[in-house]
Amino acid sequence: MPFVAKCRNCGYLLWTETKGLLKDLMKFHDSESHKTYDSEDFDFCSWVIVRVTHEQLRDINMASKNPAFWRAIRTNPKRVRL
């Protein structure tokens, strides 16, 4: 089942089919964007993780192709509720 994760710091969204890959992407985002990743004590509390259906994942994939989707997240991260 697919997963979606939202960074509580900046509202960035990630989505994958597997939770293992999602965790790797979350660590990469934190290390690159927030410089907070430490391999021994990574804090998943800075993320909201939600299981979604394949239909919802398809909708997210389609919306992500629209620049307005990302602009809305950057300008108002609280608008995307997970």
Short mmCIF file of C-alpha atoms in Angstrom, two decimals:
data_model
loop_
_atom_site.label_atom_id
_atom_site.label_comp_id
_atom_site.label_asym_id
_atom_site.label_seq_id
_atom_site.Cartn_x
_atom_site.Cartn_y
_atom_site.Cartn_z
CA MET A 1 0.00 0.00 0.00
CA PRO A 2 1.38 3.47 -0.89
CA PHE A 3 2.52 6.02 1.67
CA VAL A 4 2.62 9.83 1.71
CA ALA A 5 4.79 11.81 4.11
CA LYS A 6 4.70 15.52 4.89
CA CYS A 7 7.62 17.36 6.47
CA ARG A 8 6.38 19.33 9.49
CA ASN A 9 9.18 21.88 9.03
CA CYS A 10 8.47 22.99 5.47
CA GLY A 11 5.43 21.09 4.17
CA TYR A 12 7.38 19.13 1.56
CA LEU A 13 5.55 16.02 0.34
CA LEU A 14 7.04 12.64 -0.50
CA TRP A 15 5.23 9.54 -1.72
CA THR A 16 6.28 6.00 -2.55
CA GLU A 17 4.91 2.50 -2.81
CA THR A 18 7.04 1.18 0.07
CA LYS A 19 7.75 2.49 3.56
CA GLY A 20 11.44 1.55 3.37
CA LEU A 21 12.05 3.81 0.38
CA LEU A 22 9.96 6.52 2.00
CA LYS A 23 12.20 6.50 5.09
CA ASP A 24 15.30 6.83 2.90
CA LEU A 25 13.77 9.78 1.04
CA MET A 26 12.77 11.43 4.33
CA LYS A 27 16.33 11.13 5.65
CA PHE A 28 17.71 12.56 2.41
CA HIS A 29 15.29 15.50 2.51
CA ASP A 30 16.17 16.32 6.12
CA SER A 31 19.90 16.12 5.46
CA GLU A 32 19.72 18.29 2.33
CA SER A 33 17.03 20.79 3.30
CA HIS A 34 17.28 21.10 7.06
CA LYS A 35 20.77 19.75 7.86
CA THR A 36 19.21 17.78 10.73
CA TYR A 37 19.87 14.19 9.74
CA ASP A 38 22.19 12.15 11.94
CA SER A 39 22.38 8.50 10.94
CA GLU A 40 22.15 7.21 14.50
CA ASP A 41 19.26 9.24 15.88
CA PHE A 42 17.05 10.31 13.00
CA ASP A 43 13.79 11.78 14.30
CA PHE A 44 10.74 10.62 12.35
CA CYS A 45 8.59 12.87 14.57
CA SER A 46 9.31 15.74 12.17
CA TRP A 47 7.19 13.91 9.55
CA VAL A 48 3.53 12.96 9.22
CA ILE A 49 3.14 9.60 7.46
CA VAL A 50 -0.19 8.49 6.01
CA ARG A 51 -1.25 5.38 4.13
CA VAL A 52 -3.16 6.17 0.95
CA THR A 53 -5.02 4.17 -1.64
CA HIS A 54 -3.67 3.68 -5.12
CA GLU A 55 -6.35 6.05 -6.43
CA GLN A 56 -5.25 8.77 -4.01
CA LEU A 57 -1.62 8.20 -5.00
CA ARG A 58 -2.59 8.58 -8.66
CA ASP A 59 -4.33 11.88 -7.85
CA ILE A 60 -1.24 13.14 -6.00
CA ASN A 61 0.99 12.15 -8.92
CA MET A 62 -1.25 14.04 -11.34
CA ALA A 63 -1.46 17.14 -9.11
CA SER A 64 2.31 17.18 -8.62
CA LYS A 65 2.80 17.81 -12.34
CA ASN A 66 1.07 21.18 -11.93
CA PRO A 67 3.38 24.00 -10.69
CA ALA A 68 0.43 25.55 -8.83
CA PHE A 69 0.34 22.47 -6.58
CA TRP A 70 3.92 23.05 -5.39
CA ARG A 71 3.44 26.82 -5.19
CA ALA A 72 0.45 26.29 -2.88
CA ILE A 73 2.51 24.04 -0.64
CA ARG A 74 5.44 26.48 -0.51
CA THR A 75 3.29 29.52 0.22
CA ASN A 76 0.93 27.82 2.66
CA PRO A 77 2.20 24.43 3.91
CA LYS A 78 -0.63 24.13 6.45
CA ARG A 79 -3.09 24.00 3.54
CA VAL A 80 -2.07 20.42 2.76
CA ARG A 81 -3.52 18.45 5.63
CA LEU A 82 -2.17 15.00 6.36
#
